[in-house]
Tab-separated table of C-alpha atoms in Angstrom:
chain	number	residue	atom	x	y	z
U	28	UNK	CA	-137.682	-31.666	-170.324
U	29	UNK	CA	-135.320	-33.537	-168.399
U	30	UNK	CA	-135.303	-37.134	-167.427
U	31	UNK	CA	-136.463	-39.485	-164.814
U	32	UNK	CA	-136.034	-43.192	-165.203
U	33	UNK	CA	-137.139	-45.286	-168.324
U	34	UNK	CA	-138.824	-47.837	-165.705
U	35	UNK	CA	-141.077	-45.228	-163.726
U	36	UNK	CA	-144.836	-45.599	-164.530
U	37	UNK	CA	-146.425	-44.373	-167.884
U	38	UNK	CA	-148.924	-41.509	-167.675
U	39	UNK	CA	-152.332	-42.605	-166.861
U	40	UNK	CA	-153.944	-44.411	-169.976
U	41	UNK	CA	-156.865	-41.311	-170.273
U	42	UNK	CA	-154.038	-38.956	-171.052
U	43	UNK	CA	-151.991	-38.754	-174.313
U	44	UNK	CA	-148.345	-39.151	-174.435
U	45	UNK	CA	-146.573	-36.038	-174.108
U	46	UNK	CA	-145.403	-34.473	-177.064
U	47	UNK	CA	-142.243	-32.465	-178.160
U	48	UNK	CA	-144.739	-30.302	-178.655
U	49	UNK	CA	-146.519	-29.642	-175.929
U	50	UNK	CA	-145.278	-27.667	-172.340
U	51	UNK	CA	-145.415	-28.815	-168.894
U	52	UNK	CA	-147.982	-26.228	-168.467
U	53	UNK	CA	-150.290	-27.806	-170.552
U	54	UNK	CA	-149.436	-31.338	-169.321
U	55	UNK	CA	-150.225	-30.485	-166.028
U	56	UNK	CA	-153.562	-28.868	-167.118
U	57	UNK	CA	-154.028	-32.422	-168.225
U	58	UNK	CA	-153.476	-33.939	-165.064
U	59	UNK	CA	-155.991	-32.235	-163.066
U	60	UNK	CA	-158.176	-32.879	-165.964
U	61	UNK	CA	-157.906	-36.289	-165.078
U	62	UNK	CA	-157.819	-35.818	-161.086
U	63	UNK	CA	-160.137	-33.569	-160.562
U	64	UNK	CA	-162.449	-35.805	-159.111
U	65	UNK	CA	-159.780	-36.906	-156.000
U	66	UNK	CA	-159.129	-34.837	-153.297
U	67	UNK	CA	-156.706	-33.303	-152.261
U	68	UNK	CA	-154.002	-35.013	-150.273
U	69	UNK	CA	-149.354	-34.646	-149.730
U	70	UNK	CA	-150.342	-38.366	-151.761
U	71	UNK	CA	-151.801	-36.736	-154.946
U	72	UNK	CA	-149.220	-34.305	-155.124
U	73	UNK	CA	-146.467	-36.491	-154.957
U	74	UNK	CA	-148.099	-38.069	-157.631
U	75	UNK	CA	-148.422	-35.412	-159.753
U	76	UNK	CA	-144.760	-34.601	-159.104
U	77	UNK	CA	-143.739	-37.551	-159.940
U	78	UNK	CA	-146.189	-37.329	-163.423
U	79	UNK	CA	-144.465	-33.745	-164.162
U	80	UNK	CA	-140.710	-35.013	-163.809
U	81	UNK	CA	-142.067	-38.338	-166.249
U	82	UNK	CA	-143.389	-35.984	-168.767
U	83	UNK	CA	-139.981	-33.854	-168.353
U	84	UNK	CA	-138.140	-36.187	-169.604
U	85	UNK	CA	-140.335	-37.576	-172.342
U	86	UNK	CA	-140.141	-34.583	-173.292
U	87	UNK	CA	-136.423	-34.301	-173.337
U	88	UNK	CA	-136.243	-37.678	-175.088
U	89	UNK	CA	-138.160	-36.897	-178.124
U	90	UNK	CA	-136.998	-34.092	-178.564
U	91	UNK	CA	-133.631	-35.333	-178.766
U	92	UNK	CA	-134.723	-38.018	-180.520
U	93	UNK	CA	-135.632	-35.983	-182.902
U	94	UNK	CA	-132.659	-34.448	-183.491
U	95	UNK	CA	-130.869	-37.648	-183.700
U	96	UNK	CA	-133.303	-39.046	-186.704
U	97	UNK	CA	-131.574	-36.715	-188.537
U	98	UNK	CA	-129.888	-37.996	-191.607
U	99	UNK	CA	-126.094	-37.547	-192.560
U	100	UNK	CA	-126.870	-34.575	-195.250
U	101	UNK	CA	-128.982	-33.017	-192.291
U	102	UNK	CA	-126.940	-33.477	-189.154
U	103	UNK	CA	-125.042	-29.644	-188.339
U	104	UNK	CA	-126.847	-28.481	-190.890
U	105	UNK	CA	-128.056	-24.521	-190.161
U	106	UNK	CA	-131.922	-25.915	-189.979
U	107	UNK	CA	-130.569	-28.851	-188.246
U	108	UNK	CA	-128.698	-26.246	-185.157
U	109	UNK	CA	-131.801	-23.666	-185.240
U	110	UNK	CA	-134.037	-27.005	-184.377
U	111	UNK	CA	-131.134	-27.571	-181.539
U	112	UNK	CA	-131.821	-24.353	-179.762
U	113	UNK	CA	-135.712	-24.672	-180.153
U	114	UNK	CA	-135.338	-27.592	-178.656
U	115	UNK	CA	-133.128	-26.371	-175.816
U	116	UNK	CA	-135.581	-22.977	-175.072
U	117	UNK	CA	-138.509	-25.435	-175.122
U	118	UNK	CA	-136.862	-27.307	-171.942
U	119	UNK	CA	-135.224	-24.458	-170.477
U	120	UNK	CA	-138.560	-23.265	-170.559
U	121	UNK	CA	-140.285	-26.871	-169.269
U	122	UNK	CA	-137.457	-26.962	-166.593
U	123	UNK	CA	-137.862	-23.184	-165.274
U	124	UNK	CA	-142.163	-23.899	-164.781
U	125	UNK	CA	-141.307	-27.357	-163.185
U	126	UNK	CA	-139.144	-25.708	-160.993
U	127	UNK	CA	-141.836	-22.549	-160.525
U	128	UNK	CA	-143.994	-25.390	-159.713
U	129	UNK	CA	-142.568	-27.065	-156.807
U	130	UNK	CA	-140.438	-23.803	-155.430
U	131	UNK	CA	-141.413	-25.110	-151.532
U	132	UNK	CA	-138.826	-27.999	-152.511
U	133	UNK	CA	-136.493	-25.879	-154.556
U	134	UNK	CA	-136.107	-23.878	-151.319
U	135	UNK	CA	-134.724	-26.683	-149.088
U	136	UNK	CA	-131.253	-28.563	-148.661
U	137	UNK	CA	-129.659	-31.209	-150.968
U	138	UNK	CA	-132.096	-29.264	-153.739
U	139	UNK	CA	-131.084	-25.218	-153.074
U	140	UNK	CA	-127.558	-26.380	-153.586
U	141	UNK	CA	-128.080	-28.778	-157.199
U	142	UNK	CA	-130.041	-25.797	-158.726
U	143	UNK	CA	-128.065	-23.416	-157.442
U	144	UNK	CA	-124.970	-25.334	-158.783
U	145	UNK	CA	-126.667	-25.199	-162.218
U	146	UNK	CA	-127.357	-21.708	-162.254
U	147	UNK	CA	-123.661	-21.410	-162.192
U	148	UNK	CA	-123.066	-23.567	-164.640
U	149	UNK	CA	-125.168	-22.006	-167.074
U	150	UNK	CA	-123.783	-18.659	-166.429
U	151	UNK	CA	-120.534	-19.739	-168.851
U	152	UNK	CA	-122.624	-20.811	-171.352
U	153	UNK	CA	-123.186	-16.923	-171.516
U	154	UNK	CA	-119.684	-16.126	-172.979
U	155	UNK	CA	-119.881	-19.217	-175.159
U	156	UNK	CA	-123.196	-17.329	-176.882
U	157	UNK	CA	-121.171	-14.659	-176.760
U	158	UNK	CA	-118.232	-16.843	-178.978
U	159	UNK	CA	-120.778	-17.987	-180.966
U	160	UNK	CA	-122.972	-14.859	-181.886
U	161	UNK	CA	-119.159	-13.662	-183.253
U	162	UNK	CA	-118.617	-17.300	-185.304
U	163	UNK	CA	-121.962	-16.426	-187.392
U	164	UNK	CA	-120.444	-12.817	-187.951
U	165	UNK	CA	-116.958	-14.394	-188.959
U	166	UNK	CA	-119.672	-17.065	-191.445
U	167	UNK	CA	-121.385	-13.742	-192.862
U	168	UNK	CA	-117.978	-11.976	-193.618
U	169	UNK	CA	-116.823	-15.498	-195.601
U	170	UNK	CA	-120.335	-14.879	-197.235
U	171	UNK	CA	-119.978	-11.482	-198.867
U	172	UNK	CA	-116.285	-12.726	-200.626
U	173	UNK	CA	-118.777	-15.554	-201.642
U	174	UNK	CA	-121.448	-13.115	-203.019
U	175	UNK	CA	-118.488	-11.154	-204.977
U	176	UNK	CA	-117.419	-14.691	-207.107
U	177	UNK	CA	-121.099	-15.901	-207.720
U	178	UNK	CA	-121.253	-11.786	-209.199
U	179	UNK	CA	-117.956	-12.467	-210.971
U	180	UNK	CA	-118.982	-15.448	-212.370
U	181	UNK	CA	-122.287	-14.889	-213.424
U	182	UNK	CA	-124.673	-16.965	-210.872
U	183	UNK	CA	-127.663	-15.063	-212.049
U	184	UNK	CA	-126.878	-16.859	-215.424
U	185	UNK	CA	-127.263	-13.530	-217.587
U	186	UNK	CA	-123.672	-14.466	-219.095
U	187	UNK	CA	-125.684	-17.881	-220.683
U	188	UNK	CA	-128.386	-16.538	-221.362
U	189	UNK	CA	-127.121	-13.781	-224.069
U	190	UNK	CA	-124.528	-16.448	-225.339
U	191	UNK	CA	-121.525	-14.432	-223.975
U	192	UNK	CA	-118.746	-17.065	-222.562
U	193	UNK	CA	-117.122	-16.368	-219.136
U	194	UNK	CA	-113.898	-14.139	-219.555
U	195	UNK	CA	-110.160	-13.469	-217.778
U	196	UNK	CA	-111.397	-10.681	-216.037
U	197	UNK	CA	-114.423	-12.079	-214.500
U	198	UNK	CA	-111.536	-14.999	-213.296
U	199	UNK	CA	-109.243	-12.485	-211.829
U	200	UNK	CA	-112.137	-10.451	-209.724
U	201	UNK	CA	-113.917	-14.247	-208.640
U	202	UNK	CA	-110.295	-15.612	-207.702
U	203	UNK	CA	-109.269	-12.642	-205.793
U	204	UNK	CA	-112.617	-13.228	-203.533
U	205	UNK	CA	-111.388	-16.883	-203.149
U	206	UNK	CA	-107.587	-16.527	-202.164
U	207	UNK	CA	-109.206	-13.664	-199.550
U	208	UNK	CA	-111.860	-16.172	-198.564
U	209	UNK	CA	-109.478	-18.881	-198.181
U	210	UNK	CA	-106.703	-16.562	-196.398
U	211	UNK	CA	-109.817	-15.370	-193.647
U	212	UNK	CA	-110.644	-18.766	-193.102
U	213	UNK	CA	-106.668	-20.421	-192.590
U	214	UNK	CA	-106.097	-17.602	-190.159
U	215	UNK	CA	-109.498	-18.856	-188.461
U	216	UNK	CA	-108.336	-21.695	-188.363
U	217	UNK	CA	-104.999	-20.816	-187.046
U	218	UNK	CA	-105.852	-18.200	-184.159
U	219	UNK	CA	-108.929	-18.139	-183.810
U	220	UNK	CA	-109.814	-14.651	-184.520
U	221	UNK	CA	-108.161	-13.246	-181.132
U	222	UNK	CA	-108.640	-10.101	-181.963
U	223	UNK	CA	-113.175	-10.331	-182.221
U	224	UNK	CA	-112.597	-11.333	-178.181
U	225	UNK	CA	-111.624	-7.906	-177.509
U	226	UNK	CA	-115.545	-7.000	-179.118
U	227	UNK	CA	-118.111	-5.476	-176.898
U	228	UNK	CA	-119.983	-8.846	-176.301
U	229	UNK	CA	-123.381	-7.718	-174.923
U	230	UNK	CA	-125.788	-8.750	-176.379
U	231	UNK	CA	-127.952	-5.312	-177.906
U	232	UNK	CA	-127.864	-3.571	-174.317
U	233	UNK	CA	-129.134	-0.589	-175.112
U	234	UNK	CA	-130.707	2.426	-173.143
U	235	UNK	CA	-133.745	0.787	-173.279
U	236	UNK	CA	-132.582	-1.621	-171.242
U	237	UNK	CA	-131.382	0.205	-168.660
U	238	UNK	CA	-133.446	-0.591	-166.411
U	239	UNK	CA	-132.359	-4.263	-166.210
U	240	UNK	CA	-128.856	-3.115	-164.744
U	241	UNK	CA	-130.070	-3.664	-160.927
U	242	UNK	CA	-131.196	-7.420	-161.299
U	243	UNK	CA	-128.014	-8.089	-163.563
U	244	UNK	CA	-125.584	-5.914	-161.077
U	245	UNK	CA	-124.758	-9.191	-158.571
U	246	UNK	CA	-124.293	-11.265	-162.016
U	247	UNK	CA	-121.138	-12.817	-162.146
U	248	UNK	CA	-120.794	-13.180	-165.378
U	249	UNK	CA	-117.424	-12.815	-167.813
U	250	UNK	CA	-119.693	-12.376	-170.602
U	251	UNK	CA	-119.724	-8.659	-171.542
U	252	UNK	CA	-116.383	-8.893	-172.732
U	253	UNK	CA	-113.579	-11.829	-173.048
U	254	UNK	CA	-109.665	-11.814	-172.737
U	255	UNK	CA	-107.501	-12.749	-175.759
U	256	UNK	CA	-106.862	-15.830	-173.256
U	257	UNK	CA	-110.392	-16.861	-173.359
U	258	UNK	CA	-111.427	-20.561	-174.046
U	259	UNK	CA	-114.109	-22.148	-175.717
U	260	UNK	CA	-112.859	-25.396	-174.717
U	261	UNK	CA	-111.798	-24.064	-171.264
U	262	UNK	CA	-115.433	-23.158	-171.056
U	263	UNK	CA	-116.739	-26.313	-171.951
U	264	UNK	CA	-114.620	-28.278	-169.669
U	265	UNK	CA	-116.071	-25.975	-166.651
U	266	UNK	CA	-119.315	-26.498	-167.822
U	267	UNK	CA	-119.015	-30.286	-167.585
U	268	UNK	CA	-116.742	-30.287	-164.470
U	269	UNK	CA	-117.424	-32.146	-161.868
U	270	UNK	CA	-121.039	-33.049	-163.555
U	271	UNK	CA	-122.630	-36.394	-162.263
U	272	UNK	CA	-126.065	-38.010	-161.817
U	273	UNK	CA	-127.694	-38.195	-158.862
U	274	UNK	CA	-127.088	-40.769	-156.088
U	275	UNK	CA	-130.101	-42.520	-154.691
U	276	UNK	CA	-129.984	-40.455	-151.383
U	277	UNK	CA	-130.476	-37.327	-153.591
U	278	UNK	CA	-133.268	-38.066	-155.204
U	279	UNK	CA	-134.849	-39.072	-152.451
U	280	UNK	CA	-134.120	-35.733	-150.602
U	281	UNK	CA	-135.480	-34.059	-153.180
U	282	UNK	CA	-138.446	-36.302	-154.609
U	283	UNK	CA	-136.906	-36.405	-157.195
U	284	UNK	CA	-135.735	-33.019	-158.638
U	285	UNK	CA	-132.266	-33.558	-158.694
U	286	UNK	CA	-132.579	-35.728	-161.460
U	287	UNK	CA	-133.853	-33.169	-163.774
U	288	UNK	CA	-131.763	-30.726	-162.740
U	289	UNK	CA	-128.966	-33.454	-163.721
U	290	UNK	CA	-130.914	-33.586	-167.124
U	291	UNK	CA	-130.554	-30.445	-167.690
U	292	UNK	CA	-127.156	-29.857	-166.972
U	293	UNK	CA	-126.864	-32.078	-169.481
U	294	UNK	CA	-128.667	-30.857	-171.664
U	295	UNK	CA	-126.690	-27.412	-171.296
U	296	UNK	CA	-123.473	-29.022	-171.775
U	297	UNK	CA	-124.700	-31.198	-174.863
U	298	UNK	CA	-126.132	-27.681	-177.266
U	299	UNK	CA	-123.371	-25.790	-176.011
U	300	UNK	CA	-120.881	-28.455	-177.502
U	301	UNK	CA	-122.487	-28.967	-180.002
U	302	UNK	CA	-122.941	-24.933	-181.209
U	303	UNK	CA	-118.919	-24.714	-180.897
U	304	UNK	CA	-118.492	-27.682	-182.587
U	305	UNK	CA	-120.588	-26.138	-185.723
U	306	UNK	CA	-119.819	-22.329	-185.187
U	307	UNK	CA	-116.224	-20.850	-185.975
U	308	UNK	CA	-115.196	-19.377	-181.932
U	309	UNK	CA	-111.667	-18.695	-180.036
U	310	UNK	CA	-109.886	-21.503	-179.376
U	311	UNK	CA	-112.768	-24.002	-179.906
U	312	UNK	CA	-111.845	-28.148	-178.447
U	313	UNK	CA	-114.734	-31.517	-178.623
U	314	UNK	CA	-112.538	-33.459	-175.675
U	315	UNK	CA	-115.231	-33.021	-172.902
U	316	UNK	CA	-116.181	-36.509	-171.780
U	317	UNK	CA	-120.119	-37.501	-172.352
U	318	UNK	CA	-121.284	-39.921	-169.315
U	319	UNK	CA	-124.976	-40.758	-169.156
U	320	UNK	CA	-127.016	-43.509	-167.146
U	321	UNK	CA	-128.315	-45.887	-169.941
U	322	UNK	CA	-131.492	-45.579	-167.862
U	323	UNK	CA	-132.040	-41.998	-168.591
U	324	UNK	CA	-134.476	-42.056	-171.497
U	325	UNK	CA	-132.639	-39.431	-173.173
U	326	UNK	CA	-129.596	-40.764	-172.661
U	327	UNK	CA	-129.329	-43.102	-176.075
U	328	UNK	CA	-129.770	-39.753	-178.362
U	329	UNK	CA	-127.859	-37.252	-176.872
U	330	UNK	CA	-125.137	-40.185	-176.893
U	331	UNK	CA	-125.312	-41.030	-180.324
U	332	UNK	CA	-125.031	-37.700	-181.358
U	333	UNK	CA	-122.068	-36.889	-179.446
U	334	UNK	CA	-120.485	-39.997	-181.119
U	335	UNK	CA	-122.203	-38.389	-184.804
U	336	UNK	CA	-120.063	-35.809	-183.523
U	337	UNK	CA	-117.235	-36.425	-182.735
U	338	UNK	CA	-116.696	-38.887	-185.465
U	339	UNK	CA	-117.871	-36.229	-188.029
U	340	UNK	CA	-114.513	-33.847	-186.629
U	341	UNK	CA	-112.423	-36.457	-187.304
U	342	UNK	CA	-112.325	-36.755	-190.596
U	343	UNK	CA	-110.328	-36.182	-192.881
U	344	UNK	CA	-111.857	-33.578	-194.353
U	345	UNK	CA	-113.658	-31.703	-191.743
U	346	UNK	CA	-109.831	-32.535	-188.885
U	347	UNK	CA	-108.712	-29.040	-189.707
U	348	UNK	CA	-112.067	-27.335	-189.955
U	349	UNK	CA	-112.948	-23.878	-188.964
U	350	UNK	CA	-116.498	-25.087	-187.729
U	351	UNK	CA	-118.755	-28.503	-188.675
U	352	UNK	CA	-121.178	-26.604	-189.896
U	353	UNK	CA	-122.345	-28.334	-193.183
U	354	UNK	CA	-122.517	-25.345	-194.564
U	355	UNK	CA	-118.983	-23.825	-194.096
U	356	UNK	CA	-117.984	-27.865	-195.424
U	357	UNK	CA	-119.901	-27.021	-198.712
U	358	UNK	CA	-118.621	-23.770	-199.110
U	359	UNK	CA	-114.884	-25.098	-198.678
U	360	UNK	CA	-115.731	-27.792	-200.655
U	361	UNK	CA	-116.744	-25.640	-203.657
U	362	UNK	CA	-114.836	-22.716	-203.363
U	363	UNK	CA	-111.639	-24.786	-203.378
U	364	UNK	CA	-112.675	-26.788	-206.254
U	365	UNK	CA	-113.516	-23.590	-208.076
U	366	UNK	CA	-110.356	-22.149	-206.901
U	367	UNK	CA	-108.407	-24.678	-208.726
U	368	UNK	CA	-110.543	-23.915	-211.615
U	369	UNK	CA	-109.859	-20.282	-211.801
U	370	UNK	CA	-105.807	-21.432	-211.846
U	371	UNK	CA	-105.963	-24.168	-214.217
U	372	UNK	CA	-108.171	-22.788	-217.083
U	373	UNK	CA	-107.221	-21.358	-220.300
U	374	UNK	CA	-108.759	-19.058	-222.554
U	375	UNK	CA	-111.057	-18.999	-224.676
U	376	UNK	CA	-112.822	-21.357	-222.136
U	377	UNK	CA	-113.993	-24.810	-223.715
U	378	UNK	CA	-117.806	-25.499	-223.421
U	379	UNK	CA	-116.731	-28.228	-221.250
U	380	UNK	CA	-114.422	-26.024	-218.632
U	381	UNK	CA	-117.413	-23.440	-218.626
U	382	UNK	CA	-120.415	-25.679	-218.270
U	383	UNK	CA	-117.880	-27.422	-214.884
U	384	UNK	CA	-117.356	-23.886	-213.747
U	385	UNK	CA	-121.019	-22.720	-213.754
U	386	UNK	CA	-122.348	-25.810	-211.703
U	387	UNK	CA	-119.841	-24.971	-208.693
U	388	UNK	CA	-121.035	-21.708	-209.180
U	389	UNK	CA	-124.652	-22.950	-209.012
U	390	UNK	CA	-123.533	-25.213	-206.124
U	391	UNK	CA	-122.187	-22.474	-204.578
U	392	UNK	CA	-125.138	-20.068	-204.422
U	393	UNK	CA	-127.372	-22.634	-203.201
U	394	UNK	CA	-125.012	-23.060	-200.584
U	395	UNK	CA	-124.556	-18.936	-200.242
U	396	UNK	CA	-128.901	-18.566	-200.732
U	397	UNK	CA	-129.343	-21.152	-197.369
U	398	UNK	CA	-126.556	-18.975	-195.465
U	399	UNK	CA	-128.933	-16.534	-196.164
U	400	UNK	CA	-132.165	-17.776	-194.826
U	401	UNK	CA	-130.376	-19.239	-191.777
U	402	UNK	CA	-127.941	-16.791	-190.099
U	403	UNK	CA	-130.412	-13.836	-189.171
U	404	UNK	CA	-132.546	-16.752	-187.560
U	405	UNK	CA	-129.646	-18.651	-185.561
U	406	UNK	CA	-128.146	-15.154	-184.150
U	407	UNK	CA	-131.825	-13.609	-182.869
U	408	UNK	CA	-131.685	-17.421	-181.233
U	409	UNK	CA	-128.325	-17.391	-180.038
U	410	UNK	CA	-129.888	-13.884	-178.071
U	411	UNK	CA	-132.770	-15.927	-176.838
U	412	UNK	CA	-130.505	-18.331	-175.446
U	413	UNK	CA	-128.170	-16.290	-173.648
U	414	UNK	CA	-131.217	-13.904	-172.537
U	415	UNK	CA	-133.648	-16.661	-171.328
U	416	UNK	CA	-130.686	-17.540	-169.559
U	417	UNK	CA	-129.778	-14.291	-167.888
U	418	UNK	CA	-133.732	-14.073	-166.312
U	419	UNK	CA	-134.111	-17.725	-165.592
U	420	UNK	CA	-130.608	-17.416	-163.497
U	421	UNK	CA	-131.907	-13.711	-161.817
U	422	UNK	CA	-135.296	-15.512	-161.419
U	423	UNK	CA	-133.889	-17.869	-159.485
U	424	UNK	CA	-131.331	-16.324	-157.311
U	425	UNK	CA	-133.430	-13.720	-155.950
U	426	UNK	CA	-136.244	-16.028	-154.834
U	427	UNK	CA	-133.510	-18.299	-153.466
U	428	UNK	CA	-131.934	-15.275	-152.091
U	429	UNK	CA	-134.881	-13.481	-150.888
U	430	UNK	CA	-136.343	-17.117	-148.396
U	431	UNK	CA	-132.870	-17.348	-147.180
U	432	UNK	CA	-132.819	-14.043	-146.051
U	433	UNK	CA	-136.275	-13.852	-144.421
U	434	UNK	CA	-134.069	-17.085	-142.722
């Protein structure tokens, strides 16, 4: 997970280099197997921590190198976004285990302050998760309108099978759905769906979750309801505010764990920024500055991804998009062509014109299928991110609170 420096010593030669498919726990077991013949001593504990920190950073580097290897057709696609959240959840779990394994250090100054600051930043991500969830719901509404178009224009090829050509009535029905879709997307661009902000944004709070209420009672979060003035852009800025690499004395005082905390802060900021870039949400904004020390082994991949995504947002046909999700772009592109065709066709249709329409309908059908398969799993992942942040923060603050109380 989080990162150490690229100059840090490699893992022992008899231990396989950590991959992003392995957890800190499994790496820790490998370490104990390799060093089982050593006697327990302060120096061996320090070596173990160094190994874990190095493994943690290599995990982050591997995961984001995997993400940055995506081609232009895959970047910001639903499958890529889901992979991003999969890697984020793995990073978050490794970070939690790392802190748990070295709780004695976490409870001491200045690391306790740095960890507490991370938890405060993570709280701000909760509202972003909720806004993203609403954005996913908005995409579902667009998908329903696409399905009307596909049904009207015979995406199942039933018309072509029985030899019937597309008729004017089919185009009228499709055109109405296309107009509704265009208006909905335009409203999303112009108003950022302010009405959505009034929804209850708790992730499925049900009666069987009542037992969480006490543990979340001290939770200082806006996540349960967001006002009209809430802004995704401002929330991102709050997460990134004063995010700086640890100083030398902080690294020494924390035995290097401060670097891991900084790494997790950076990963949190990047993942939330990317989600806001991709998915429609209230007051989107991408003007977040990323500046990471180049010696951190994950920095190049994250910096490259940030630049690629930002450049994508500046393209002429993406500049005013509701979101940079590739499927939104393809949907918008296909529906605009179909809308132009619907306005210009004359009946009866020529074979050439009908073939053009059917080709675009087929392309739109493919986009719709990808959305159908990917939106539900994506929403589940966003929910998991939300709950994982809540539980990790509650666990961490409870631990810090108990020690402070005993002191």
